[in-house]
Amino acid sequence: MKKSLSGLLACAALAWPFQASAADEAAPSLPGHYYLQGVMEVGSELLLKKDGKFEWMLSYGNTDEQASGEWRVAGDMVTLVAGNGGKEPQFRVFEESEMRIQKPAEAGAWVAIVGFPQLGPMAGVEVKFEAQSGKTATAVSVANGDAIVRMPASERWVRAGLRRQGSKADYQWLAVPPERAQERLAAFAVTDRQWLQGQAFQKLALRVVKGGLKVDDADNGLARGLYAKPAAKQ
């Protein structure tokens, strides 16, 4: 006997819930705080936020790694995609009390030091030096935080523009204090220390399994570990 179209649709609707995977059904409950289990001498945490952002950290020995960005779910896979979420670092001029280098730059050189006071340098920052005459020069901070350009002795440094290397964002312009301009050496602090650390990975895939999330990468050292939420308190 031939079934009507409405009857077929009704049957399909009834069958649909049984076709959804367990991971799809669990997706709304995925957000939360996870802790790595089953890996000796390694501590790691994963926070999946309801707004689609994540924060991840791992610590072993004297090494600390971190990553943050966005997470997405497809079937039984959760993928962490590291990134800055469109944010750009913000900078300020070092206070004189924070300066550890007082010796002027060598003749003919202007030096911009980029980093976080008492923590360390920040590489990969594009610095645009501007003289009072309007003359400019650009350099990128290296591993020790220094960005150095050559300028004639007749030029006077008035301000510096900073942004991440490769960024299309506008420069953040900061006035160079007169005493720093005279010594041709100034320091600029990134306001968030997290920018000193690079991302530990670009992408990380985890599989939804019973009890939590398992790293789905045979070459990854954490492949045997399981990220699990703390047991609910009774």
PDB file of C-alpha atoms in Angstrom:
ATOM      1  CA  MET A   1       0.000   0.000   0.000  1.00  0.00           C
ATOM      2  CA  LYS A   2       1.420   3.364  -1.051  1.00  0.00           C
ATOM      3  CA  LYS A   3       2.208   5.723   1.830  1.00  0.00           C
ATOM      4  CA  SER A   4       1.337   9.414   1.629  1.00  0.00           C
ATOM      5  CA  LEU A   5       4.081  12.086   1.635  1.00  0.00           C
ATOM      6  CA  SER A   6       2.898  13.304   5.022  1.00  0.00           C
ATOM      7  CA  GLY A   7       3.215   9.798   6.386  1.00  0.00           C
ATOM      8  CA  LEU A   8       6.777   9.453   5.109  1.00  0.00           C
ATOM      9  CA  LEU A   9       7.738  12.800   6.651  1.00  0.00           C
ATOM     10  CA  ALA A  10       6.238  11.725   9.950  1.00  0.00           C
ATOM     11  CA  CYS A  11       8.291   8.520   9.894  1.00  0.00           C
ATOM     12  CA  ALA A  12      11.448  10.455   9.063  1.00  0.00           C
ATOM     13  CA  ALA A  13      10.813  12.849  11.928  1.00  0.00           C
ATOM     14  CA  LEU A  14      10.413   9.966  14.334  1.00  0.00           C
ATOM     15  CA  ALA A  15      13.609   8.325  13.088  1.00  0.00           C
ATOM     16  CA  TRP A  16      15.749  11.499  13.280  1.00  0.00           C
ATOM     17  CA  PRO A  17      16.523  11.449  17.012  1.00  0.00           C
ATOM     18  CA  PHE A  18      18.038   7.996  16.665  1.00  0.00           C
ATOM     19  CA  GLN A  19      20.383   9.192  13.888  1.00  0.00           C
ATOM     20  CA  ALA A  20      21.954  11.958  15.994  1.00  0.00           C
ATOM     21  CA  SER A  21      25.305  11.024  17.490  1.00  0.00           C
ATOM     22  CA  ALA A  22      25.947  10.985  21.195  1.00  0.00           C
ATOM     23  CA  ALA A  23      28.377  13.870  20.706  1.00  0.00           C
ATOM     24  CA  ASP A  24      25.692  15.982  19.003  1.00  0.00           C
ATOM     25  CA  GLU A  25      23.349  15.380  21.886  1.00  0.00           C
ATOM     26  CA  ALA A  26      26.107  16.180  24.388  1.00  0.00           C
ATOM     27  CA  ALA A  27      27.212  19.382  22.608  1.00  0.00           C
ATOM     28  CA  PRO A  28      25.251  21.722  24.922  1.00  0.00           C
ATOM     29  CA  SER A  29      27.006  20.170  27.923  1.00  0.00           C
ATOM     30  CA  LEU A  30      30.514  20.456  26.481  1.00  0.00           C
ATOM     31  CA  PRO A  31      31.359  23.891  27.922  1.00  0.00           C
ATOM     32  CA  GLY A  32      33.133  23.713  31.241  1.00  0.00           C
ATOM     33  CA  HIS A  33      36.469  23.200  32.983  1.00  0.00           C
ATOM     34  CA  TYR A  34      38.473  20.073  32.122  1.00  0.00           C
ATOM     35  CA  TYR A  35      41.620  18.631  33.690  1.00  0.00           C
ATOM     36  CA  LEU A  36      44.068  16.252  32.019  1.00  0.00           C
ATOM     37  CA  GLN A  37      44.032  12.722  33.447  1.00  0.00           C
ATOM     38  CA  GLY A  38      46.367   9.782  32.900  1.00  0.00           C
ATOM     39  CA  VAL A  39      49.626  11.583  32.034  1.00  0.00           C
ATOM     40  CA  MET A  40      52.336  11.389  34.673  1.00  0.00           C
ATOM     41  CA  GLU A  41      54.055  14.603  35.833  1.00  0.00           C
ATOM     42  CA  VAL A  42      51.993  16.768  33.494  1.00  0.00           C
ATOM     43  CA  GLY A  43      49.337  19.237  34.560  1.00  0.00           C
ATOM     44  CA  SER A  44      46.947  20.604  31.979  1.00  0.00           C
ATOM     45  CA  GLU A  45      43.616  22.412  32.038  1.00  0.00           C
ATOM     46  CA  LEU A  46      41.101  23.226  29.335  1.00  0.00           C
ATOM     47  CA  LEU A  47      38.275  25.726  29.679  1.00  0.00           C
ATOM     48  CA  LEU A  48      35.553  25.615  27.018  1.00  0.00           C
ATOM     49  CA  LYS A  49      33.437  28.737  27.323  1.00  0.00           C
ATOM     50  CA  LYS A  50      29.797  28.993  26.310  1.00  0.00           C
ATOM     51  CA  ASP A  51      30.620  31.875  23.948  1.00  0.00           C
ATOM     52  CA  GLY A  52      32.790  29.574  21.798  1.00  0.00           C
ATOM     53  CA  LYS A  53      36.141  30.671  23.239  1.00  0.00           C
ATOM     54  CA  PHE A  54      38.663  28.431  24.986  1.00  0.00           C
ATOM     55  CA  GLU A  55      41.677  28.731  27.250  1.00  0.00           C
ATOM     56  CA  TRP A  56      44.265  25.940  27.553  1.00  0.00           C
ATOM     57  CA  MET A  57      47.404  25.553  29.614  1.00  0.00           C
ATOM     58  CA  LEU A  58      49.949  22.822  30.211  1.00  0.00           C
ATOM     59  CA  SER A  59      52.787  22.585  32.704  1.00  0.00           C
ATOM     60  CA  TYR A  60      55.564  20.022  33.010  1.00  0.00           C
ATOM     61  CA  GLY A  61      58.893  20.518  34.767  1.00  0.00           C
ATOM     62  CA  ASN A  62      59.978  24.110  34.233  1.00  0.00           C
ATOM     63  CA  THR A  63      57.955  24.466  31.036  1.00  0.00           C
ATOM     64  CA  ASP A  64      54.625  26.243  30.811  1.00  0.00           C
ATOM     65  CA  GLU A  65      52.603  26.434  27.611  1.00  0.00           C
ATOM     66  CA  GLN A  66      49.319  28.122  26.816  1.00  0.00           C
ATOM     67  CA  ALA A  67      46.862  28.677  24.009  1.00  0.00           C
ATOM     68  CA  SER A  68      43.567  30.479  23.606  1.00  0.00           C
ATOM     69  CA  GLY A  69      41.120  31.059  20.797  1.00  0.00           C
ATOM     70  CA  GLU A  70      37.871  29.516  19.573  1.00  0.00           C
ATOM     71  CA  TRP A  71      36.463  26.000  19.746  1.00  0.00           C
ATOM     72  CA  ARG A  72      33.960  24.278  17.474  1.00  0.00           C
ATOM     73  CA  VAL A  73      32.248  20.904  17.438  1.00  0.00           C
ATOM     74  CA  ALA A  74      31.365  18.675  14.470  1.00  0.00           C
ATOM     75  CA  GLY A  75      30.070  15.186  15.098  1.00  0.00           C
ATOM     76  CA  ASP A  76      32.220  13.651  17.808  1.00  0.00           C
ATOM     77  CA  MET A  77      35.150  16.013  17.242  1.00  0.00           C
ATOM     78  CA  VAL A  78      35.963  19.181  19.150  1.00  0.00           C
ATOM     79  CA  THR A  79      38.574  21.365  17.453  1.00  0.00           C
ATOM     80  CA  LEU A  80      40.514  24.070  19.260  1.00  0.00           C
ATOM     81  CA  VAL A  81      41.676  26.836  16.932  1.00  0.00           C
ATOM     82  CA  ALA A  82      44.236  29.121  18.562  1.00  0.00           C
ATOM     83  CA  GLY A  83      44.126  32.827  17.839  1.00  0.00           C
ATOM     84  CA  ASN A  84      43.785  36.238  19.402  1.00  0.00           C
ATOM     85  CA  GLY A  85      40.105  36.592  18.594  1.00  0.00           C
ATOM     86  CA  GLY A  86      40.789  39.744  16.634  1.00  0.00           C
ATOM     87  CA  LYS A  87      42.376  41.478  19.615  1.00  0.00           C
ATOM     88  CA  GLU A  88      45.565  43.511  19.346  1.00  0.00           C
ATOM     89  CA  PRO A  89      48.164  44.115  22.073  1.00  0.00           C
ATOM     90  CA  GLN A  90      48.143  47.476  23.812  1.00  0.00           C
ATOM     91  CA  PHE A  91      51.321  49.286  24.819  1.00  0.00           C
ATOM     92  CA  ARG A  92      52.509  52.024  27.159  1.00  0.00           C
ATOM     93  CA  VAL A  93      55.819  53.749  27.831  1.00  0.00           C
ATOM     94  CA  PHE A  94      57.982  52.262  30.586  1.00  0.00           C
ATOM     95  CA  GLU A  95      58.120  54.331  33.758  1.00  0.00           C
ATOM     96  CA  GLU A  96      61.617  55.572  34.572  1.00  0.00           C
ATOM     97  CA  SER A  97      61.561  53.425  37.720  1.00  0.00           C
ATOM     98  CA  GLU A  98      61.059  50.349  35.493  1.00  0.00           C
ATOM     99  CA  MET A  99      64.040  51.073  33.257  1.00  0.00           C
ATOM    100  CA  ARG A 100      67.009  48.802  33.830  1.00  0.00           C
ATOM    101  CA  ILE A 101      69.112  50.111  30.933  1.00  0.00           C
ATOM    102  CA  GLN A 102      70.223  53.695  31.443  1.00  0.00           C
ATOM    103  CA  LYS A 103      73.155  53.799  29.004  1.00  0.00           C
ATOM    104  CA  PRO A 104      72.342  55.811  25.846  1.00  0.00           C
ATOM    105  CA  ALA A 105      72.182  54.048  22.486  1.00  0.00           C
ATOM    106  CA  GLU A 106      75.271  54.212  20.323  1.00  0.00           C
ATOM    107  CA  ALA A 107      75.619  57.203  18.036  1.00  0.00           C
ATOM    108  CA  GLY A 108      73.433  57.042  14.958  1.00  0.00           C
ATOM    109  CA  ALA A 109      71.085  54.391  16.409  1.00  0.00           C
ATOM    110  CA  TRP A 110      67.629  54.616  17.942  1.00  0.00           C
ATOM    111  CA  VAL A 111      66.586  51.682  20.122  1.00  0.00           C
ATOM    112  CA  ALA A 112      63.060  50.683  21.165  1.00  0.00           C
ATOM    113  CA  ILE A 113      62.852  47.934  23.773  1.00  0.00           C
ATOM    114  CA  VAL A 114      59.537  46.057  23.902  1.00  0.00           C
ATOM    115  CA  GLY A 115      58.466  43.742  26.713  1.00  0.00           C
ATOM    116  CA  PHE A 116      56.819  43.465  30.106  1.00  0.00           C
ATOM    117  CA  PRO A 117      58.596  44.997  33.131  1.00  0.00           C
ATOM    118  CA  GLN A 118      60.539  42.420  35.164  1.00  0.00           C
ATOM    119  CA  LEU A 119      59.149  39.542  33.084  1.00  0.00           C
ATOM    120  CA  GLY A 120      60.823  39.616  29.722  1.00  0.00           C
ATOM    121  CA  PRO A 121      61.007  40.846  26.128  1.00  0.00           C
ATOM    122  CA  MET A 122      58.393  40.649  23.391  1.00  0.00           C
ATOM    123  CA  ALA A 123      59.508  39.755  19.886  1.00  0.00           C
ATOM    124  CA  GLY A 124      57.555  40.348  16.700  1.00  0.00           C
ATOM    125  CA  VAL A 125      56.443  43.919  17.371  1.00  0.00           C
ATOM    126  CA  GLU A 126      56.705  46.334  14.465  1.00  0.00           C
ATOM    127  CA  VAL A 127      57.968  49.707  15.674  1.00  0.00           C
ATOM    128  CA  LYS A 128      57.724  52.826  13.547  1.00  0.00           C
ATOM    129  CA  PHE A 129      60.118  55.536  14.707  1.00  0.00           C
ATOM    130  CA  GLU A 130      59.167  59.121  13.885  1.00  0.00           C
ATOM    131  CA  ALA A 131      61.488  62.130  14.087  1.00  0.00           C
ATOM    132  CA  GLN A 132      60.495  65.734  14.718  1.00  0.00           C
ATOM    133  CA  SER A 133      61.205  66.452  11.046  1.00  0.00           C
ATOM    134  CA  GLY A 134      58.666  63.813  10.005  1.00  0.00           C
ATOM    135  CA  LYS A 135      61.307  61.320   8.909  1.00  0.00           C
ATOM    136  CA  THR A 136      60.377  57.719   9.788  1.00  0.00           C
ATOM    137  CA  ALA A 137      62.056  54.324   9.967  1.00  0.00           C
ATOM    138  CA  THR A 138      60.665  50.912  10.885  1.00  0.00           C
ATOM    139  CA  ALA A 139      62.104  47.850  12.633  1.00  0.00           C
ATOM    140  CA  VAL A 140      60.706  44.686  14.238  1.00  0.00           C
ATOM    141  CA  SER A 141      61.632  43.657  17.783  1.00  0.00           C
ATOM    142  CA  VAL A 142      63.784  40.534  17.943  1.00  0.00           C
ATOM    143  CA  ALA A 143      64.115  37.849  20.635  1.00  0.00           C
ATOM    144  CA  ASN A 144      65.650  40.242  23.184  1.00  0.00           C
ATOM    145  CA  GLY A 145      62.879  42.790  22.567  1.00  0.00           C
ATOM    146  CA  ASP A 146      65.074  45.295  20.715  1.00  0.00           C
ATOM    147  CA  ALA A 147      63.979  47.124  17.561  1.00  0.00           C
ATOM    148  CA  ILE A 148      66.823  49.247  16.177  1.00  0.00           C
ATOM    149  CA  VAL A 149      67.027  51.756  13.333  1.00  0.00           C
ATOM    150  CA  ARG A 150      69.702  54.115  12.082  1.00  0.00           C
ATOM    151  CA  MET A 151      69.057  57.849  12.196  1.00  0.00           C
ATOM    152  CA  PRO A 152      71.276  60.911  11.562  1.00  0.00           C
ATOM    153  CA  ALA A 153      72.449  62.817  14.631  1.00  0.00           C
ATOM    154  CA  SER A 154      70.496  65.838  13.406  1.00  0.00           C
ATOM    155  CA  GLU A 155      67.143  64.065  13.920  1.00  0.00           C
ATOM    156  CA  ARG A 156      65.204  64.081  17.200  1.00  0.00           C
ATOM    157  CA  TRP A 157      62.922  61.189  18.166  1.00  0.00           C
ATOM    158  CA  VAL A 158      59.378  62.341  19.079  1.00  0.00           C
ATOM    159  CA  ARG A 159      57.103  59.323  18.966  1.00  0.00           C
ATOM    160  CA  ALA A 160      56.841  55.611  18.182  1.00  0.00           C
ATOM    161  CA  GLY A 161      54.029  53.585  16.631  1.00  0.00           C
ATOM    162  CA  LEU A 162      53.673  49.931  17.667  1.00  0.00           C
ATOM    163  CA  ARG A 163      51.699  46.962  16.346  1.00  0.00           C
ATOM    164  CA  ARG A 164      52.166  43.225  15.889  1.00  0.00           C
ATOM    165  CA  GLN A 165      54.331  42.190  12.954  1.00  0.00           C
ATOM    166  CA  GLY A 166      52.066  41.383  10.011  1.00  0.00           C
ATOM    167  CA  SER A 167      49.051  43.107  11.553  1.00  0.00           C
ATOM    168  CA  LYS A 168      46.850  45.371   9.441  1.00  0.00           C
ATOM    169  CA  ALA A 169      45.749  47.327  12.518  1.00  0.00           C
ATOM    170  CA  ASP A 170      46.658  50.973  12.928  1.00  0.00           C
ATOM    171  CA  TYR A 171      49.830  51.770  14.826  1.00  0.00           C
ATOM    172  CA  GLN A 172      49.388  52.668  18.478  1.00  0.00           C
ATOM    173  CA  TRP A 173      51.335  55.918  18.758  1.00  0.00           C
ATOM    174  CA  LEU A 174      53.165  56.827  21.964  1.00  0.00           C
ATOM    175  CA  ALA A 175      55.128  59.986  22.699  1.00  0.00           C
ATOM    176  CA  VAL A 176      58.777  59.420  23.584  1.00  0.00           C
ATOM    177  CA  PRO A 177      59.735  61.206  26.834  1.00  0.00           C
ATOM    178  CA  PRO A 178      62.320  63.970  26.253  1.00  0.00           C
ATOM    179  CA  GLU A 179      64.993  62.265  28.386  1.00  0.00           C
ATOM    180  CA  ARG A 180      64.515  59.027  26.443  1.00  0.00           C
ATOM    181  CA  ALA A 181      64.660  60.874  23.125  1.00  0.00           C
ATOM    182  CA  GLN A 182      67.917  62.482  24.187  1.00  0.00           C
ATOM    183  CA  GLU A 183      69.451  59.077  24.903  1.00  0.00           C
ATOM    184  CA  ARG A 184      67.903  57.580  21.743  1.00  0.00           C
ATOM    185  CA  LEU A 185      66.672  54.642  23.803  1.00  0.00           C
ATOM    186  CA  ALA A 186      63.098  54.089  25.009  1.00  0.00           C
ATOM    187  CA  ALA A 187      61.152  51.104  26.333  1.00  0.00           C
ATOM    188  CA  PHE A 188      57.553  50.169  25.685  1.00  0.00           C
ATOM    189  CA  ALA A 189      55.541  47.758  27.807  1.00  0.00           C
ATOM    190  CA  VAL A 190      52.801  45.493  26.529  1.00  0.00           C
ATOM    191  CA  THR A 191      49.921  45.828  29.001  1.00  0.00           C
ATOM    192  CA  ASP A 192      48.931  42.136  29.006  1.00  0.00           C
ATOM    193  CA  ARG A 193      51.712  39.719  29.926  1.00  0.00           C
ATOM    194  CA  GLN A 194      50.036  36.881  28.011  1.00  0.00           C
ATOM    195  CA  TRP A 195      51.352  38.407  24.770  1.00  0.00           C
ATOM    196  CA  LEU A 196      54.846  37.372  25.852  1.00  0.00           C
ATOM    197  CA  GLN A 197      53.903  33.741  25.322  1.00  0.00           C
ATOM    198  CA  GLY A 198      53.298  32.281  21.914  1.00  0.00           C
ATOM    199  CA  GLN A 199      50.478  29.848  21.205  1.00  0.00           C
ATOM    200  CA  ALA A 200      51.411  26.242  21.959  1.00  0.00           C
ATOM    201  CA  PHE A 201      49.511  25.027  18.888  1.00  0.00           C
ATOM    202  CA  GLN A 202      47.490  26.321  15.961  1.00  0.00           C
ATOM    203  CA  LYS A 203      44.886  23.537  16.027  1.00  0.00           C
ATOM    204  CA  LEU A 204      44.189  20.692  18.396  1.00  0.00           C
ATOM    205  CA  ALA A 205      41.548  18.020  17.776  1.00  0.00           C
ATOM    206  CA  LEU A 206      39.831  16.190  20.624  1.00  0.00           C
ATOM    207  CA  ARG A 207      37.358  13.349  20.346  1.00  0.00           C
ATOM    208  CA  VAL A 208      34.275  13.169  22.526  1.00  0.00           C
ATOM    209  CA  VAL A 209      34.494   9.897  24.461  1.00  0.00           C
ATOM    210  CA  LYS A 210      32.902   8.496  27.549  1.00  0.00           C
ATOM    211  CA  GLY A 211      34.127  10.557  30.467  1.00  0.00           C
ATOM    212  CA  GLY A 212      35.488  13.551  28.583  1.00  0.00           C
ATOM    213  CA  LEU A 213      37.655  14.621  25.660  1.00  0.00           C
ATOM    214  CA  LYS A 214      40.619  12.671  24.301  1.00  0.00           C
ATOM    215  CA  VAL A 215      43.359  14.227  22.168  1.00  0.00           C
ATOM    216  CA  ASP A 216      42.840  12.804  18.673  1.00  0.00           C
ATOM    217  CA  ASP A 217      46.418  12.904  17.404  1.00  0.00           C
ATOM    218  CA  ALA A 218      48.669   9.842  17.463  1.00  0.00           C
ATOM    219  CA  ASP A 219      51.793  12.039  17.233  1.00  0.00           C
ATOM    220  CA  ASN A 220      50.798  14.205  20.158  1.00  0.00           C
ATOM    221  CA  GLY A 221      52.439  13.432  23.488  1.00  0.00           C
ATOM    222  CA  LEU A 222      49.074  13.784  25.218  1.00  0.00           C
ATOM    223  CA  ALA A 223      47.300  11.256  22.980  1.00  0.00           C
ATOM    224  CA  ARG A 224      46.774   8.804  25.842  1.00  0.00           C
ATOM    225  CA  GLY A 225      45.469  11.429  28.206  1.00  0.00           C
ATOM    226  CA  LEU A 226      41.865  12.322  28.854  1.00  0.00           C
ATOM    227  CA  TYR A 227      40.481  15.764  29.610  1.00  0.00           C
ATOM    228  CA  ALA A 228      37.719  15.225  32.130  1.00  0.00           C
ATOM    229  CA  LYS A 229      35.485  17.485  34.184  1.00  0.00           C
ATOM    230  CA  PRO A 230      35.722  17.203  37.972  1.00  0.00           C
ATOM    231  CA  ALA A 231      33.290  14.756  39.486  1.00  0.00           C
ATOM    232  CA  ALA A 232      30.113  16.446  40.620  1.00  0.00           C
ATOM    233  CA  LYS A 233      29.899  16.923  44.374  1.00  0.00           C
ATOM    234  CA  GLN A 234      27.190  14.957  46.093  1.00  0.00           C
TER     235      GLN A 234
END
